[in-house]
Amino acid sequence: MVYYGDFPTGATIRMPFQTFSSSGASVTITGFVVADIEIYKDGNTTQRASDVGYTATTDFDGITGLHMVVIDTNDNSDPGFFTAGSEYFVAVSTITADAQTVSFWAGSFCYRDWE
């Protein structure tokens, strides 16, 4: 899992990832939607209740196998979820790559309130 760093409150977080076939070739994923993005706060097992503020991109810039998760932490659809001083873990859950259903950690980040 990639640690993307510390971000100021209201930041937009971009997490690229790639998918491969069992032989190592880049492959397109199927069924990747914002509901497949799960964000967990401070190691808790309950994910953010709302999917509003996420973007799921398959084959970024038309390139097979390159994908992107974008998170707008300024979105307050789940009040109090994004708070300064917390650590967040982002999972992509139940997508299909090379005819296999996979879930994985896309990355993590911390949310800070710098003066």
PDB file of C-alpha atoms in Angstrom:
ATOM      1  CA  MET A   1       0.000   0.000   0.000  1.00  0.00           C
ATOM      2  CA  VAL A   2       1.239   3.463  -0.894  1.00  0.00           C
ATOM      3  CA  TYR A   3       1.275   6.248   1.712  1.00  0.00           C
ATOM      4  CA  TYR A   4       0.311   9.404  -0.169  1.00  0.00           C
ATOM      5  CA  GLY A   5       1.294  11.829   2.588  1.00  0.00           C
ATOM      6  CA  ASP A   6      -0.243  14.535   4.725  1.00  0.00           C
ATOM      7  CA  PHE A   7      -2.881  16.777   3.182  1.00  0.00           C
ATOM      8  CA  PRO A   8      -4.483  20.010   4.382  1.00  0.00           C
ATOM      9  CA  THR A   9      -8.184  20.033   5.159  1.00  0.00           C
ATOM     10  CA  GLY A  10     -10.320  20.374   2.034  1.00  0.00           C
ATOM     11  CA  ALA A  11      -7.703  18.780  -0.240  1.00  0.00           C
ATOM     12  CA  THR A  12      -8.384  16.620  -3.260  1.00  0.00           C
ATOM     13  CA  ILE A  13      -6.495  13.317  -3.063  1.00  0.00           C
ATOM     14  CA  ARG A  14      -5.554  11.437  -6.249  1.00  0.00           C
ATOM     15  CA  MET A  15      -4.553   7.778  -6.031  1.00  0.00           C
ATOM     16  CA  PRO A  16      -3.444   6.098  -9.251  1.00  0.00           C
ATOM     17  CA  PHE A  17      -3.252   2.318  -9.490  1.00  0.00           C
ATOM     18  CA  GLN A  18      -2.761  -0.286 -12.178  1.00  0.00           C
ATOM     19  CA  THR A  19      -4.133  -3.734 -12.995  1.00  0.00           C
ATOM     20  CA  PHE A  20      -2.437  -6.693 -14.641  1.00  0.00           C
ATOM     21  CA  SER A  21      -3.383 -10.076 -16.027  1.00  0.00           C
ATOM     22  CA  SER A  22      -1.975 -13.267 -14.550  1.00  0.00           C
ATOM     23  CA  SER A  23       0.724 -13.125 -17.257  1.00  0.00           C
ATOM     24  CA  GLY A  24       1.706  -9.557 -16.294  1.00  0.00           C
ATOM     25  CA  ALA A  25       0.039  -7.643 -19.145  1.00  0.00           C
ATOM     26  CA  SER A  26      -1.886  -4.443 -18.377  1.00  0.00           C
ATOM     27  CA  VAL A  27      -5.649  -5.049 -18.374  1.00  0.00           C
ATOM     28  CA  THR A  28      -8.799  -2.983 -18.227  1.00  0.00           C
ATOM     29  CA  ILE A  29     -10.985  -3.491 -15.173  1.00  0.00           C
ATOM     30  CA  THR A  30     -14.730  -3.908 -15.411  1.00  0.00           C
ATOM     31  CA  GLY A  31     -17.400  -2.578 -13.127  1.00  0.00           C
ATOM     32  CA  PHE A  32     -15.248   0.042 -11.367  1.00  0.00           C
ATOM     33  CA  VAL A  33     -17.648   2.606  -9.860  1.00  0.00           C
ATOM     34  CA  VAL A  34     -17.500   4.998  -6.898  1.00  0.00           C
ATOM     35  CA  ALA A  35     -19.313   2.437  -4.725  1.00  0.00           C
ATOM     36  CA  ASP A  36     -16.167   0.265  -5.018  1.00  0.00           C
ATOM     37  CA  ILE A  37     -14.113   2.918  -3.190  1.00  0.00           C
ATOM     38  CA  GLU A  38     -14.130   2.364   0.572  1.00  0.00           C
ATOM     39  CA  ILE A  39     -12.439   4.745   3.008  1.00  0.00           C
ATOM     40  CA  TYR A  40     -11.693   3.779   6.593  1.00  0.00           C
ATOM     41  CA  LYS A  41     -10.764   6.260   9.320  1.00  0.00           C
ATOM     42  CA  ASP A  42      -8.116   5.653  11.995  1.00  0.00           C
ATOM     43  CA  GLY A  43      -8.100   1.874  11.540  1.00  0.00           C
ATOM     44  CA  ASN A  44     -11.813   1.442  12.260  1.00  0.00           C
ATOM     45  CA  THR A  45     -13.705  -1.276  10.380  1.00  0.00           C
ATOM     46  CA  THR A  46     -16.627   0.973   9.440  1.00  0.00           C
ATOM     47  CA  GLN A  47     -16.163   2.704   6.105  1.00  0.00           C
ATOM     48  CA  ARG A  48     -17.388   6.188   5.217  1.00  0.00           C
ATOM     49  CA  ALA A  49     -21.170   6.056   4.801  1.00  0.00           C
ATOM     50  CA  SER A  50     -21.349   8.260   1.696  1.00  0.00           C
ATOM     51  CA  ASP A  51     -19.753   7.731  -1.721  1.00  0.00           C
ATOM     52  CA  VAL A  52     -20.385  11.350  -2.724  1.00  0.00           C
ATOM     53  CA  GLY A  53     -17.156  13.202  -3.495  1.00  0.00           C
ATOM     54  CA  TYR A  54     -15.379  10.240  -5.104  1.00  0.00           C
ATOM     55  CA  THR A  55     -14.432   9.720  -8.733  1.00  0.00           C
ATOM     56  CA  ALA A  56     -13.522   6.327 -10.215  1.00  0.00           C
ATOM     57  CA  THR A  57     -11.633   6.411 -13.528  1.00  0.00           C
ATOM     58  CA  THR A  58     -10.923   3.304 -15.599  1.00  0.00           C
ATOM     59  CA  ASP A  59      -8.123   3.409 -18.190  1.00  0.00           C
ATOM     60  CA  PHE A  60      -6.918   6.905 -17.310  1.00  0.00           C
ATOM     61  CA  ASP A  61      -6.154   8.941 -20.443  1.00  0.00           C
ATOM     62  CA  GLY A  62      -7.304   5.936 -22.505  1.00  0.00           C
ATOM     63  CA  ILE A  63      -4.337   3.840 -21.360  1.00  0.00           C
ATOM     64  CA  THR A  64      -5.215   0.229 -20.609  1.00  0.00           C
ATOM     65  CA  GLY A  65      -4.486  -0.783 -17.036  1.00  0.00           C
ATOM     66  CA  LEU A  66      -3.995   2.702 -15.540  1.00  0.00           C
ATOM     67  CA  HIS A  67      -6.793   3.806 -13.229  1.00  0.00           C
ATOM     68  CA  MET A  68      -7.475   6.587 -10.731  1.00  0.00           C
ATOM     69  CA  VAL A  69      -9.348   7.175  -7.482  1.00  0.00           C
ATOM     70  CA  VAL A  70     -10.051  10.840  -6.692  1.00  0.00           C
ATOM     71  CA  ILE A  71     -11.339  11.870  -3.265  1.00  0.00           C
ATOM     72  CA  ASP A  72     -12.709  15.335  -2.522  1.00  0.00           C
ATOM     73  CA  THR A  73     -12.187  15.636   1.233  1.00  0.00           C
ATOM     74  CA  ASN A  74     -14.082  18.918   1.175  1.00  0.00           C
ATOM     75  CA  ASP A  75     -17.299  16.922   0.636  1.00  0.00           C
ATOM     76  CA  ASN A  76     -19.209  16.758   3.935  1.00  0.00           C
ATOM     77  CA  SER A  77     -21.912  14.226   2.950  1.00  0.00           C
ATOM     78  CA  ASP A  78     -20.823  12.135   5.956  1.00  0.00           C
ATOM     79  CA  PRO A  79     -20.514  14.932   8.556  1.00  0.00           C
ATOM     80  CA  GLY A  80     -17.395  14.776  10.701  1.00  0.00           C
ATOM     81  CA  PHE A  81     -15.755  11.947   8.761  1.00  0.00           C
ATOM     82  CA  PHE A  82     -12.856  13.958   7.364  1.00  0.00           C
ATOM     83  CA  THR A  83     -11.226  15.527  10.416  1.00  0.00           C
ATOM     84  CA  ALA A  84      -7.785  17.000  10.973  1.00  0.00           C
ATOM     85  CA  GLY A  85      -5.378  14.655  12.717  1.00  0.00           C
ATOM     86  CA  SER A  86      -6.917  11.442  11.369  1.00  0.00           C
ATOM     87  CA  GLU A  87      -5.412   8.738   9.172  1.00  0.00           C
ATOM     88  CA  TYR A  88      -7.367   7.257   6.252  1.00  0.00           C
ATOM     89  CA  PHE A  89      -7.051   3.949   4.434  1.00  0.00           C
ATOM     90  CA  VAL A  90      -8.528   3.640   0.933  1.00  0.00           C
ATOM     91  CA  ALA A  91      -9.614   0.279  -0.484  1.00  0.00           C
ATOM     92  CA  VAL A  92     -10.895  -0.653  -3.919  1.00  0.00           C
ATOM     93  CA  SER A  93     -13.348  -3.457  -3.357  1.00  0.00           C
ATOM     94  CA  THR A  94     -14.669  -6.155  -5.655  1.00  0.00           C
ATOM     95  CA  ILE A  95     -13.595  -5.075  -9.117  1.00  0.00           C
ATOM     96  CA  THR A  96     -12.941  -7.521 -11.948  1.00  0.00           C
ATOM     97  CA  ALA A  97      -9.516  -7.755 -13.601  1.00  0.00           C
ATOM     98  CA  ASP A  98      -8.546 -10.587 -15.957  1.00  0.00           C
ATOM     99  CA  ALA A  99     -11.821 -12.395 -15.101  1.00  0.00           C
ATOM    100  CA  GLN A 100     -10.875 -12.383 -11.412  1.00  0.00           C
ATOM    101  CA  THR A 101     -12.682 -10.495  -8.659  1.00  0.00           C
ATOM    102  CA  VAL A 102     -10.152  -8.559  -6.604  1.00  0.00           C
ATOM    103  CA  SER A 103     -10.042  -6.134  -3.681  1.00  0.00           C
ATOM    104  CA  PHE A 104      -6.950  -4.246  -2.542  1.00  0.00           C
ATOM    105  CA  TRP A 105      -5.637  -1.294  -0.559  1.00  0.00           C
ATOM    106  CA  ALA A 106      -5.111   1.638  -2.934  1.00  0.00           C
ATOM    107  CA  GLY A 107      -3.301   3.755  -0.368  1.00  0.00           C
ATOM    108  CA  SER A 108      -3.465   5.817   2.783  1.00  0.00           C
ATOM    109  CA  PHE A 109      -3.142   9.461   3.760  1.00  0.00           C
ATOM    110  CA  CYS A 110      -3.336  11.751   6.781  1.00  0.00           C
ATOM    111  CA  TYR A 111      -5.525  14.796   7.049  1.00  0.00           C
ATOM    112  CA  ARG A 112      -3.972  17.833   8.733  1.00  0.00           C
ATOM    113  CA  ASP A 113      -5.000  21.342   9.612  1.00  0.00           C
ATOM    114  CA  TRP A 114      -1.934  23.496   9.061  1.00  0.00           C
ATOM    115  CA  GLU A 115      -1.919  27.120  10.007  1.00  0.00           C
TER     116      GLU A 115
END
